[in-house]
Amino acid sequence: MARLRQQHPSNYRSSGTISDEFEQIVRYLNASERGNKTLGELIAQLFDDAGNFAGPVAFRLDSVNGFQVRIGTYADPQAGWQTLAGIADLRGPSGIDVGLIEGPLFFNRREYVVSNAPLGTTQLPYDFSPISSTIVIYRNGLLLQENAYVGDRTLNQIFFTDPLLNNDRVTVYSVRADEASGFKREDMRASQNQAVFPLANTATQRFLVFRDGVLQRDGAAYDYVLAPDASTITFMQPLDDGDMVTFMRVEDTALTRVAGLLMEEDWVVNGFIPWSKVSVPNGAISADKVFGLGSVVSEAALASIGPTAPTSPNYRKLWIDTTEVPNVLRFYDGVQWLRASAITALPEFTTANANQIVKLNGTGTALIYADPDYSTLIAKEKMGIADGVATLDTNGKVPVGQLPAVSKGVFWHRIAGAVANGSFLIQRVFNMRVRIEAMTYRTGTGQCDVSLQINGTTQGATYTAGVSVGAVKFPSQIELDATQASLTVGYAVANQASATDLEIGITYSVLP
């Protein structure tokens, strides 16, 4: 209300100032009127009593002007409309006028009553227009078989096989078989008690069914039922031998066929015509008509099959070599034919290359097949023998018997006089590794049994010492690792028999 201003605030002591204020209010209210309606009347047209918007706004699609809107109330239903979008903008360019679409399926009905006809009347006049139409004829309400009459479209006459009689009523219909959506007629002769007949049908098709010319009713409670899935028709009551049944397909609601006209709901899916609706013979579309296909075809590889390589090969050539089993696919690299497989980089091989290996040639330029070179390898029989190489034990070390000695020595001990059974210490070893290899023994008189002991534990066999010197090399040499803790070397005496002056010598080698 910025335009409504108070002229004399707090100053109404004279009639002049009061008049000024009323004139200001009157001018404001006059300015608010539209179409001789007050501001309140105008608001009442836009809002209901609850204050909700209820303005008189209407839309319509006019077949000539397009999509339109109208605001307000008008006595004339055609007044006040404003165009938002033209009809061309809504539907696009107009199609082509293909002419008139024919009317109903059955047309050109003619009724005849044969009265005072000469005996043997067999023809009636009938206008076959258009000449391509098919006719169906009822005689006294019964549908006639197709072989009961012949229609001459040139003479516009119908000739009956059986003569007509006085008072016969004949009804003739024309059928637009060419323009109709799937019209078809089939006549079948029934056998005794036959109820099921083969009949291709769908849920969108409509049939007229006649038995001996009498129209039948559809439904399980009446005369017959159709089975689209089984492509059959079943009568509720079995038929008699020789009954003539006629099936007349008169409509297919799934598709309306009109020459030269595409119906949107039947032909277009999401704005596109399905390929199944377009009849294009095989090979009818040339490569030049498909964008980019020509260049793809021209660049496509060409394959030859045979035992000899193609002549004048180029980069697009492939060759299936049939001289090998299984056949080998090869490609031309500009110089030679190579296998198109993971082994392409390998040279060709024959049976003469059996047990050979692939290696780089001496110039480092190609792979070749050659016998393995064992000259730098050591044979297994050269391991652990003289002039051979050492082996490793289960701990990854060279066995004691294959280690060279740093120095040799003898742990020597003598018992003077009488010899008693028991254990005797010869030497304690520490901070070194030694290998026990052999032992000698003798007595002055008598005899006794002696055996080697390491840390007080008997090792190996027991030997008999006598006045003759005995000597033995241990078949399993014993390695003593005393680098971390000391070990004792001694012997044990048993079964002494008047033994005196016993001497023991244990040979050892110091290991690195």
Short mmCIF file of C-alpha atoms in Angstrom, two decimals:
data_model
loop_
_atom_site.label_atom_id
_atom_site.label_comp_id
_atom_site.label_asym_id
_atom_site.label_seq_id
_atom_site.Cartn_x
_atom_site.Cartn_y
_atom_site.Cartn_z
CA MET A 1 0.00 0.00 0.00
CA ALA A 2 2.88 2.32 -0.74
CA ARG A 3 0.70 4.53 -2.96
CA LEU A 4 -1.81 5.19 -0.16
CA ARG A 5 -0.33 8.05 1.84
CA GLN A 6 -1.63 10.08 4.80
CA GLN A 7 -1.78 13.77 3.88
CA HIS A 8 -2.17 15.38 7.32
CA PRO A 9 -1.17 12.94 10.03
CA SER A 10 -2.40 14.01 13.49
CA ASN A 11 -3.74 17.24 12.03
CA TYR A 12 -7.50 16.97 11.45
CA ARG A 13 -8.64 20.27 13.01
CA SER A 14 -10.25 21.46 9.79
CA SER A 15 -12.68 19.93 7.30
CA GLY A 16 -10.19 20.63 4.49
CA THR A 17 -7.55 18.27 5.85
CA ILE A 18 -10.16 15.59 6.50
CA SER A 19 -11.44 15.97 2.94
CA ASP A 20 -7.92 15.55 1.60
CA GLU A 21 -7.52 12.24 3.42
CA PHE A 22 -10.86 10.86 2.14
CA GLU A 23 -10.07 11.92 -1.41
CA GLN A 24 -6.73 10.06 -1.18
CA ILE A 25 -8.49 6.87 -0.03
CA VAL A 26 -11.16 7.17 -2.75
CA ARG A 27 -8.51 7.62 -5.48
CA TYR A 28 -6.64 4.54 -4.23
CA LEU A 29 -9.79 2.40 -4.24
CA ASN A 30 -10.71 3.62 -7.73
CA ALA A 31 -7.26 2.68 -8.98
CA SER A 32 -7.74 -0.85 -7.54
CA GLU A 33 -10.84 -1.58 -9.63
CA ARG A 34 -10.67 -3.75 -12.78
CA GLY A 35 -13.62 -4.28 -15.10
CA ASN A 36 -15.92 -2.41 -12.75
CA LYS A 37 -15.02 -4.89 -10.01
CA THR A 38 -13.59 -4.05 -6.62
CA LEU A 39 -10.37 -5.51 -5.33
CA GLY A 40 -12.34 -7.86 -3.08
CA GLU A 41 -14.47 -9.08 -5.99
CA LEU A 42 -11.39 -9.75 -8.04
CA ILE A 43 -9.76 -11.72 -5.21
CA ALA A 44 -12.98 -13.70 -4.72
CA GLN A 45 -12.65 -14.94 -8.29
CA LEU A 46 -9.18 -16.41 -7.49
CA PHE A 47 -9.69 -17.82 -3.98
CA ASP A 48 -12.46 -19.79 -2.28
CA ASP A 49 -13.89 -19.09 1.17
CA ALA A 50 -11.10 -21.10 2.78
CA GLY A 51 -8.46 -18.99 1.09
CA ASN A 52 -7.37 -21.73 -1.37
CA PHE A 53 -6.54 -20.81 -4.97
CA ALA A 54 -9.51 -21.58 -7.23
CA GLY A 55 -8.80 -19.36 -10.21
CA PRO A 56 -10.67 -20.01 -13.49
CA VAL A 57 -7.69 -21.42 -15.44
CA ALA A 58 -8.43 -23.91 -18.25
CA PHE A 59 -6.33 -25.75 -20.84
CA ARG A 60 -7.35 -27.39 -24.09
CA LEU A 61 -5.84 -29.02 -27.17
CA ASP A 62 -7.31 -27.42 -30.23
CA SER A 63 -6.95 -29.49 -33.39
CA VAL A 64 -6.21 -26.35 -35.41
CA ASN A 65 -4.43 -23.92 -33.08
CA GLY A 66 -2.65 -26.37 -30.76
CA PHE A 67 -2.21 -26.35 -26.99
CA GLN A 68 -4.08 -23.35 -25.44
CA VAL A 69 -4.77 -21.76 -22.04
CA ARG A 70 -7.62 -19.47 -20.86
CA ILE A 71 -7.84 -17.51 -17.60
CA GLY A 72 -11.15 -16.12 -16.45
CA THR A 73 -14.86 -16.80 -17.00
CA TYR A 74 -16.35 -16.27 -20.45
CA ALA A 75 -19.87 -16.55 -21.80
CA ASP A 76 -18.49 -17.61 -25.19
CA PRO A 77 -16.75 -21.04 -24.94
CA GLN A 78 -14.41 -20.07 -27.79
CA ALA A 79 -13.35 -16.70 -26.34
CA GLY A 80 -10.22 -15.91 -24.33
CA TRP A 81 -7.99 -18.75 -25.45
CA GLN A 82 -4.25 -18.08 -25.77
CA THR A 83 -2.03 -20.47 -27.76
CA LEU A 84 1.00 -21.89 -25.91
CA ALA A 85 2.24 -24.27 -28.62
CA GLY A 86 1.07 -24.73 -32.21
CA ILE A 87 -0.29 -28.05 -33.42
CA ALA A 88 2.73 -28.51 -35.69
CA ASP A 89 5.05 -28.16 -32.68
CA LEU A 90 3.14 -30.93 -30.90
CA ARG A 91 2.86 -33.49 -33.71
CA GLY A 92 5.61 -32.58 -36.13
CA PRO A 93 5.15 -32.34 -39.89
CA SER A 94 1.97 -33.67 -41.44
CA GLY A 95 1.94 -37.08 -43.11
CA ILE A 96 0.87 -37.95 -46.62
CA ASP A 97 -2.78 -38.23 -47.54
CA VAL A 98 -3.24 -41.85 -48.68
CA GLY A 99 -6.94 -41.51 -49.44
CA LEU A 100 -10.03 -42.83 -47.73
CA ILE A 101 -10.05 -45.84 -45.44
CA GLU A 102 -12.91 -48.17 -46.34
CA GLY A 103 -15.92 -48.57 -44.11
CA PRO A 104 -17.25 -51.65 -42.32
CA LEU A 105 -16.22 -55.22 -43.05
CA PHE A 106 -19.66 -56.26 -44.38
CA PHE A 107 -21.33 -53.95 -46.91
CA ASN A 108 -23.59 -53.88 -49.99
CA ARG A 109 -26.28 -56.06 -48.43
CA ARG A 110 -28.98 -57.22 -50.84
CA GLU A 111 -32.20 -59.06 -49.96
CA TYR A 112 -34.04 -61.26 -52.46
CA VAL A 113 -37.44 -63.01 -52.22
CA VAL A 114 -38.04 -65.56 -54.94
CA SER A 115 -41.73 -65.30 -55.89
CA ASN A 116 -43.50 -66.49 -58.98
CA ALA A 117 -40.12 -67.55 -60.30
CA PRO A 118 -40.08 -70.09 -63.06
CA LEU A 119 -39.17 -73.55 -61.94
CA GLY A 120 -35.40 -73.94 -61.94
CA THR A 121 -34.33 -70.34 -61.30
CA THR A 122 -30.53 -70.47 -60.66
CA GLN A 123 -29.24 -66.89 -60.89
CA LEU A 124 -29.68 -63.50 -59.25
CA PRO A 125 -28.27 -60.08 -60.22
CA TYR A 126 -25.69 -58.55 -57.85
CA ASP A 127 -23.40 -55.52 -58.12
CA PHE A 128 -19.83 -56.70 -57.40
CA SER A 129 -18.32 -53.37 -56.45
CA PRO A 130 -15.46 -53.27 -55.80
CA ILE A 131 -14.67 -56.20 -58.04
CA SER A 132 -12.12 -57.59 -55.55
CA SER A 133 -14.66 -58.08 -52.76
CA THR A 134 -15.73 -61.50 -51.46
CA ILE A 135 -19.40 -62.43 -50.97
CA VAL A 136 -21.22 -64.54 -48.39
CA ILE A 137 -24.77 -65.78 -49.08
CA TYR A 138 -27.57 -66.86 -46.73
CA ARG A 139 -30.52 -68.87 -48.05
CA ASN A 140 -33.52 -68.82 -45.75
CA GLY A 141 -31.19 -67.74 -42.93
CA LEU A 142 -28.62 -70.53 -43.49
CA LEU A 143 -25.07 -69.75 -44.62
CA LEU A 144 -24.36 -71.44 -47.96
CA GLN A 145 -21.15 -73.28 -48.62
CA GLU A 146 -18.80 -71.66 -51.10
CA ASN A 147 -19.30 -74.47 -53.57
CA ALA A 148 -23.08 -73.82 -53.61
CA TYR A 149 -22.73 -70.74 -55.84
CA VAL A 150 -20.46 -68.93 -58.25
CA GLY A 151 -20.18 -65.15 -58.48
CA ASP A 152 -19.53 -63.74 -61.95
CA ARG A 153 -17.97 -60.31 -61.34
CA THR A 154 -17.99 -59.44 -65.02
CA LEU A 155 -21.71 -60.11 -65.58
CA ASN A 156 -22.61 -59.05 -62.02
CA GLN A 157 -24.58 -62.27 -61.59
CA ILE A 158 -24.69 -65.01 -58.94
CA PHE A 159 -25.24 -68.55 -60.23
CA PHE A 160 -26.52 -71.16 -57.76
CA THR A 161 -25.72 -74.87 -57.99
CA ASP A 162 -29.18 -75.88 -56.76
CA PRO A 163 -32.24 -74.13 -58.25
CA LEU A 164 -34.03 -71.59 -56.05
CA LEU A 165 -37.62 -72.21 -55.04
CA ASN A 166 -40.60 -69.91 -54.68
CA ASN A 167 -40.59 -67.91 -51.43
CA ASP A 168 -36.86 -68.60 -50.87
CA ARG A 169 -35.25 -65.66 -49.08
CA VAL A 170 -31.67 -64.93 -50.13
CA THR A 171 -29.36 -62.46 -48.38
CA VAL A 172 -26.04 -61.45 -49.99
CA TYR A 173 -23.18 -59.54 -48.26
CA SER A 174 -19.97 -58.23 -49.71
CA VAL A 175 -16.79 -58.54 -47.59
CA ARG A 176 -13.79 -56.25 -47.92
CA ALA A 177 -11.41 -59.21 -47.74
CA ASP A 178 -8.45 -57.27 -49.16
CA GLU A 179 -8.79 -54.21 -46.93
CA ALA A 180 -10.11 -55.94 -43.80
CA SER A 181 -7.83 -56.78 -40.89
CA GLY A 182 -7.25 -60.46 -41.52
CA PHE A 183 -10.55 -61.73 -43.02
CA LYS A 184 -10.41 -65.46 -43.75
CA ARG A 185 -12.96 -68.22 -44.35
CA GLU A 186 -12.46 -71.96 -43.86
CA ASP A 187 -15.00 -74.78 -44.49
CA MET A 188 -14.46 -78.20 -42.88
CA ARG A 189 -16.44 -81.44 -43.02
CA ALA A 190 -16.94 -83.15 -39.63
CA SER A 191 -16.57 -86.86 -38.92
CA GLN A 192 -18.83 -88.76 -36.52
CA ASN A 193 -18.56 -87.42 -32.92
CA GLN A 194 -15.82 -84.94 -33.86
CA ALA A 195 -15.69 -81.98 -31.47
CA VAL A 196 -12.18 -80.54 -31.87
CA PHE A 197 -11.05 -78.85 -35.11
CA PRO A 198 -7.67 -77.30 -35.96
CA LEU A 199 -8.00 -73.53 -36.22
CA ALA A 200 -5.16 -71.02 -35.90
CA ASN A 201 -6.44 -68.21 -33.66
CA THR A 202 -5.23 -65.57 -31.24
CA ALA A 203 -6.83 -63.66 -28.39
CA THR A 204 -7.13 -60.55 -30.59
CA GLN A 205 -9.08 -62.25 -33.40
CA ARG A 206 -12.86 -62.48 -33.76
CA PHE A 207 -14.68 -65.35 -35.53
CA LEU A 208 -18.11 -66.19 -36.87
CA VAL A 209 -18.72 -69.94 -36.59
CA PHE A 210 -21.48 -71.79 -38.49
CA ARG A 211 -22.68 -75.42 -38.26
CA ASP A 212 -24.56 -76.51 -41.36
CA GLY A 213 -25.17 -72.83 -42.05
CA VAL A 214 -26.49 -72.00 -38.55
CA LEU A 215 -24.59 -69.33 -36.62
CA GLN A 216 -23.11 -70.67 -33.36
CA ARG A 217 -22.56 -68.83 -30.08
CA ASP A 218 -19.15 -68.43 -28.42
CA GLY A 219 -18.64 -69.66 -24.83
CA ALA A 220 -18.47 -72.83 -22.78
CA ALA A 221 -22.12 -72.39 -21.77
CA TYR A 222 -23.15 -72.18 -25.43
CA ASP A 223 -21.78 -73.84 -28.56
CA TYR A 224 -17.96 -73.63 -28.77
CA VAL A 225 -14.73 -72.30 -27.23
CA LEU A 226 -11.52 -71.12 -28.90
CA ALA A 227 -8.06 -72.14 -27.63
CA PRO A 228 -5.38 -69.72 -28.95
CA ASP A 229 -2.49 -71.62 -27.28
CA ALA A 230 -3.52 -74.93 -28.86
CA SER A 231 -4.76 -73.39 -32.16
CA THR A 232 -8.03 -75.32 -31.90
CA ILE A 233 -11.79 -74.78 -31.63
CA THR A 234 -13.86 -77.18 -29.54
CA PHE A 235 -17.63 -77.67 -29.85
CA MET A 236 -19.53 -78.33 -26.65
CA GLN A 237 -21.52 -81.12 -28.35
CA PRO A 238 -19.93 -83.66 -30.74
CA LEU A 239 -20.92 -83.21 -34.40
CA ASP A 240 -22.52 -85.73 -36.73
CA ASP A 241 -20.78 -87.30 -39.68
CA GLY A 242 -20.92 -84.97 -42.69
CA ASP A 243 -21.75 -81.78 -40.76
CA MET A 244 -20.30 -78.75 -42.50
CA VAL A 245 -18.61 -76.21 -40.19
CA THR A 246 -17.55 -72.80 -41.43
CA PHE A 247 -15.04 -70.55 -39.64
CA MET A 248 -15.03 -66.92 -40.69
CA ARG A 249 -12.31 -64.66 -39.20
CA VAL A 250 -13.79 -61.18 -39.39
CA GLU A 251 -11.50 -59.05 -37.21
CA ASP A 252 -8.00 -58.86 -35.74
CA THR A 253 -7.76 -56.06 -33.19
CA ALA A 254 -4.00 -56.51 -32.84
CA LEU A 255 -3.33 -54.85 -36.18
CA THR A 256 -5.27 -52.72 -38.59
CA ARG A 257 -3.72 -53.02 -42.04
CA VAL A 258 -4.16 -49.95 -44.21
CA ALA A 259 -2.05 -49.73 -47.36
CA GLY A 260 0.35 -46.78 -47.27
CA LEU A 261 -0.45 -45.75 -43.66
CA LEU A 262 1.47 -46.54 -40.46
CA MET A 263 -0.70 -46.52 -37.33
CA GLU A 264 1.36 -45.29 -34.37
CA GLU A 265 0.11 -47.71 -31.72
CA ASP A 266 0.64 -50.71 -34.00
CA TRP A 267 3.89 -49.73 -35.69
CA VAL A 268 5.91 -47.53 -33.35
CA VAL A 269 7.63 -48.54 -30.10
CA ASN A 270 9.27 -45.72 -28.11
CA GLY A 271 9.31 -43.56 -31.23
CA PHE A 272 10.96 -46.20 -33.47
CA ILE A 273 9.58 -48.68 -35.99
CA PRO A 274 10.64 -52.22 -34.94
CA TRP A 275 12.82 -54.02 -37.46
CA SER A 276 10.30 -56.89 -37.53
CA LYS A 277 7.77 -54.48 -39.07
CA VAL A 278 10.07 -53.61 -41.98
CA SER A 279 10.31 -56.01 -44.92
CA VAL A 280 13.85 -55.87 -46.31
CA PRO A 281 15.08 -58.78 -48.49
CA ASN A 282 18.41 -60.37 -47.57
CA GLY A 283 21.28 -58.54 -49.22
CA ALA A 284 19.13 -55.55 -50.16
CA ILE A 285 21.13 -53.04 -48.09
CA SER A 286 24.51 -52.22 -49.62
CA ALA A 287 27.55 -51.48 -47.50
CA ASP A 288 27.59 -47.86 -48.72
CA LYS A 289 24.13 -47.33 -47.17
CA VAL A 290 25.39 -48.17 -43.66
CA PHE A 291 27.49 -45.45 -42.08
CA GLY A 292 31.13 -46.48 -41.78
CA LEU A 293 30.53 -50.06 -42.97
CA GLY A 294 32.28 -49.58 -46.30
CA SER A 295 35.59 -48.61 -44.69
CA VAL A 296 35.30 -51.45 -42.17
CA VAL A 297 34.73 -53.99 -44.95
CA SER A 298 37.60 -52.62 -47.03
CA GLU A 299 39.94 -52.91 -44.03
CA ALA A 300 38.75 -56.38 -43.01
CA ALA A 301 41.21 -59.25 -43.07
CA LEU A 302 41.02 -61.81 -45.88
CA ALA A 303 41.66 -65.46 -45.03
CA SER A 304 42.95 -68.12 -47.42
CA ILE A 305 42.79 -71.85 -46.72
CA GLY A 306 45.15 -74.37 -48.31
CA PRO A 307 48.53 -76.10 -48.22
CA THR A 308 50.39 -73.28 -50.02
CA ALA A 309 50.86 -69.67 -48.97
CA PRO A 310 48.83 -67.00 -50.83
CA THR A 311 50.64 -65.07 -53.52
CA SER A 312 51.15 -61.30 -53.28
CA PRO A 313 50.30 -61.16 -49.56
CA ASN A 314 49.70 -57.92 -47.71
CA TYR A 315 49.04 -56.89 -44.11
CA ARG A 316 45.35 -57.83 -44.42
CA LYS A 317 46.03 -61.42 -45.45
CA LEU A 318 45.53 -64.44 -43.19
CA TRP A 319 46.40 -68.00 -44.14
CA ILE A 320 45.10 -71.24 -42.62
CA ASP A 321 47.93 -73.67 -43.32
CA THR A 322 46.43 -77.14 -43.89
CA THR A 323 49.81 -78.91 -44.15
CA GLU A 324 49.86 -79.25 -40.36
CA VAL A 325 47.41 -81.11 -38.13
CA PRO A 326 45.74 -79.35 -36.48
CA ASN A 327 45.72 -76.57 -39.08
CA VAL A 328 47.75 -73.47 -38.23
CA LEU A 329 46.56 -69.87 -38.60
CA ARG A 330 49.32 -67.62 -39.96
CA PHE A 331 49.63 -63.91 -40.73
CA TYR A 332 52.00 -62.01 -42.98
CA ASP A 333 54.33 -59.52 -41.25
CA GLY A 334 55.63 -58.02 -44.48
CA VAL A 335 58.54 -60.45 -44.75
CA GLN A 336 57.35 -63.91 -43.79
CA TRP A 337 54.34 -65.90 -42.62
CA LEU A 338 54.20 -66.21 -38.83
CA ARG A 339 51.99 -68.28 -36.56
CA ALA A 340 49.10 -66.31 -35.08
CA SER A 341 49.61 -67.86 -31.64
CA ALA A 342 51.59 -67.47 -28.45
CA ILE A 343 54.56 -69.33 -30.02
CA THR A 344 54.88 -66.93 -32.94
CA ALA A 345 58.27 -65.71 -31.68
CA LEU A 346 59.68 -69.26 -31.69
CA PRO A 347 61.36 -70.65 -34.81
CA GLU A 348 59.69 -73.41 -36.78
CA PHE A 349 60.48 -76.90 -35.50
CA THR A 350 60.44 -80.45 -36.81
CA THR A 351 60.90 -83.89 -35.29
CA ALA A 352 64.67 -83.43 -35.66
CA ASN A 353 64.49 -80.80 -32.89
CA ALA A 354 63.30 -83.34 -30.30
CA ASN A 355 64.91 -82.83 -26.84
CA GLN A 356 66.56 -79.61 -28.00
CA ILE A 357 66.17 -76.28 -26.23
CA VAL A 358 65.53 -72.72 -27.45
CA LYS A 359 68.35 -70.25 -27.00
CA LEU A 360 69.62 -66.97 -28.40
CA ASN A 361 72.07 -67.27 -31.26
CA GLY A 362 75.65 -66.06 -31.07
CA THR A 363 74.85 -62.63 -32.51
CA GLY A 364 71.85 -62.03 -30.24
CA THR A 365 69.50 -61.50 -33.18
CA ALA A 366 67.23 -64.57 -33.20
CA LEU A 367 66.08 -67.65 -31.32
CA ILE A 368 67.37 -71.07 -32.41
CA TYR A 369 67.00 -74.72 -31.40
CA ALA A 370 70.17 -76.41 -30.09
CA ASP A 371 71.29 -79.34 -27.94
CA PRO A 372 71.77 -78.52 -24.24
CA ASP A 373 75.36 -77.60 -23.28
CA TYR A 374 76.43 -79.69 -20.25
CA SER A 375 80.12 -78.83 -20.47
CA THR A 376 79.92 -76.40 -17.55
CA LEU A 377 77.84 -78.76 -15.38
CA ILE A 378 79.07 -81.32 -12.84
CA ALA A 379 77.76 -84.85 -13.11
CA LYS A 380 76.21 -86.37 -10.01
CA GLU A 381 78.69 -89.25 -10.04
CA LYS A 382 81.49 -86.68 -9.53
CA MET A 383 80.11 -85.62 -6.16
CA GLY A 384 81.74 -86.80 -2.94
CA ILE A 385 84.60 -88.69 -4.59
CA ALA A 386 88.29 -88.07 -5.13
CA ASP A 387 88.94 -85.39 -7.75
CA GLY A 388 85.23 -84.54 -7.55
CA VAL A 389 83.22 -82.03 -5.58
CA ALA A 390 81.85 -82.07 -2.07
CA THR A 391 78.21 -82.67 -1.28
CA LEU A 392 75.96 -81.15 1.38
CA ASP A 393 74.19 -82.98 4.20
CA THR A 394 70.63 -82.43 5.37
CA ASN A 395 71.79 -79.35 7.32
CA GLY A 396 73.29 -77.76 4.23
CA LYS A 397 76.85 -78.46 5.38
CA VAL A 398 79.73 -80.43 3.89
CA PRO A 399 79.84 -83.84 5.63
CA VAL A 400 82.79 -84.40 8.03
CA GLY A 401 84.28 -87.09 5.85
CA GLN A 402 84.66 -84.62 2.99
CA LEU A 403 86.41 -81.89 5.00
CA PRO A 404 90.21 -81.57 4.79
CA ALA A 405 92.17 -81.75 8.05
CA VAL A 406 94.07 -78.73 9.36
CA SER A 407 96.32 -80.90 11.60
CA LYS A 408 96.33 -84.39 13.05
CA GLY A 409 97.10 -85.78 16.52
CA VAL A 410 96.59 -88.69 18.92
CA PHE A 411 94.88 -88.68 22.29
CA TRP A 412 97.11 -91.25 24.19
CA HIS A 413 96.52 -92.90 27.59
CA ARG A 414 98.24 -95.77 29.54
CA ILE A 415 97.17 -97.67 32.67
CA ALA A 416 100.22 -99.08 34.41
CA GLY A 417 99.80 -102.36 36.23
CA ALA A 418 96.50 -104.11 36.70
CA VAL A 419 93.52 -102.87 34.67
CA ALA A 420 90.04 -102.52 36.25
CA ASN A 421 86.66 -102.24 34.50
CA GLY A 422 85.32 -98.64 34.23
CA SER A 423 85.46 -95.37 32.30
CA PHE A 424 88.68 -93.44 31.81
CA LEU A 425 89.15 -89.78 30.67
CA ILE A 426 91.88 -89.10 28.12
CA GLN A 427 91.37 -85.45 27.07
CA ARG A 428 88.96 -82.52 27.43
CA VAL A 429 88.56 -80.52 24.17
CA PHE A 430 87.44 -76.85 23.98
CA ASN A 431 87.34 -73.98 21.43
CA MET A 432 88.03 -76.23 18.50
CA ARG A 433 86.44 -78.72 16.14
CA VAL A 434 87.99 -82.16 15.84
CA ARG A 435 87.16 -85.30 13.92
CA ILE A 436 87.71 -88.71 15.62
CA GLU A 437 88.99 -91.08 12.94
CA ALA A 438 90.70 -94.21 14.40
CA MET A 439 91.83 -95.98 17.58
CA THR A 440 94.78 -98.31 18.58
CA TYR A 441 94.93 -100.52 21.70
CA ARG A 442 97.11 -103.23 23.43
CA THR A 443 97.78 -104.81 26.88
CA GLY A 444 100.96 -105.98 28.57
CA THR A 445 99.30 -109.22 29.68
CA GLY A 446 95.78 -110.61 29.63
CA GLN A 447 92.94 -108.99 27.73
CA CYS A 448 89.85 -106.69 28.05
CA ASP A 449 87.14 -105.07 25.97
CA VAL A 450 87.51 -101.34 25.10
CA SER A 451 85.13 -98.83 23.45
CA LEU A 452 85.26 -95.11 22.59
CA GLN A 453 83.39 -92.66 24.85
CA ILE A 454 82.48 -89.02 24.13
CA ASN A 455 81.25 -87.05 27.13
CA GLY A 456 80.96 -90.39 28.96
CA THR A 457 78.69 -91.95 26.28
CA THR A 458 79.87 -95.01 24.38
CA GLN A 459 80.22 -94.51 20.63
CA GLY A 460 80.34 -97.24 18.00
CA ALA A 461 81.51 -100.85 18.48
CA THR A 462 83.44 -102.61 21.26
CA TYR A 463 86.91 -104.01 20.52
CA THR A 464 89.03 -106.67 22.39
CA ALA A 465 92.51 -105.49 23.44
CA GLY A 466 95.28 -108.08 23.90
CA VAL A 467 99.09 -108.24 23.94
CA SER A 468 99.10 -107.79 20.17
CA VAL A 469 98.52 -104.22 18.95
CA GLY A 470 95.02 -103.69 17.58
CA ALA A 471 94.00 -100.83 15.30
CA VAL A 472 90.65 -99.79 13.73
CA LYS A 473 89.45 -96.95 11.48
CA PHE A 474 85.93 -95.92 12.51
CA PRO A 475 83.52 -96.56 9.65
CA SER A 476 81.56 -93.43 10.67
CA GLN A 477 83.89 -90.65 11.63
CA ILE A 478 82.77 -88.54 14.54
CA GLU A 479 82.86 -84.73 14.41
CA LEU A 480 83.17 -82.93 17.76
CA ASP A 481 82.14 -79.26 17.80
CA ALA A 482 83.62 -77.88 21.01
CA THR A 483 83.68 -74.25 19.91
CA GLN A 484 80.96 -73.26 22.41
CA ALA A 485 81.26 -75.90 25.14
CA SER A 486 83.99 -78.36 26.08
CA LEU A 487 83.70 -82.08 25.33
CA THR A 488 85.56 -85.06 26.84
CA VAL A 489 87.23 -87.87 24.95
CA GLY A 490 87.81 -91.20 26.77
CA TYR A 491 87.21 -94.90 26.72
CA ALA A 492 85.51 -97.66 28.68
CA VAL A 493 86.98 -101.00 29.89
CA ALA A 494 84.86 -104.10 30.36
CA ASN A 495 85.34 -107.85 30.76
CA GLN A 496 88.97 -107.47 31.85
CA ALA A 497 90.79 -110.79 32.25
CA SER A 498 94.19 -110.42 34.01
CA ALA A 499 94.84 -107.35 31.88
CA THR A 500 97.81 -105.17 32.74
CA ASP A 501 99.54 -102.18 31.25
CA LEU A 502 96.68 -101.12 28.88
CA GLU A 503 97.57 -98.51 26.18
CA ILE A 504 94.93 -96.55 24.16
CA GLY A 505 95.61 -94.17 21.21
CA ILE A 506 92.73 -92.19 19.55
CA THR A 507 93.61 -90.49 16.25
CA TYR A 508 91.96 -87.12 15.47
CA SER A 509 92.14 -84.25 12.98
CA VAL A 510 91.62 -80.58 13.76
CA LEU A 511 88.94 -79.07 11.49
CA PRO A 512 88.79 -75.46 10.24
#
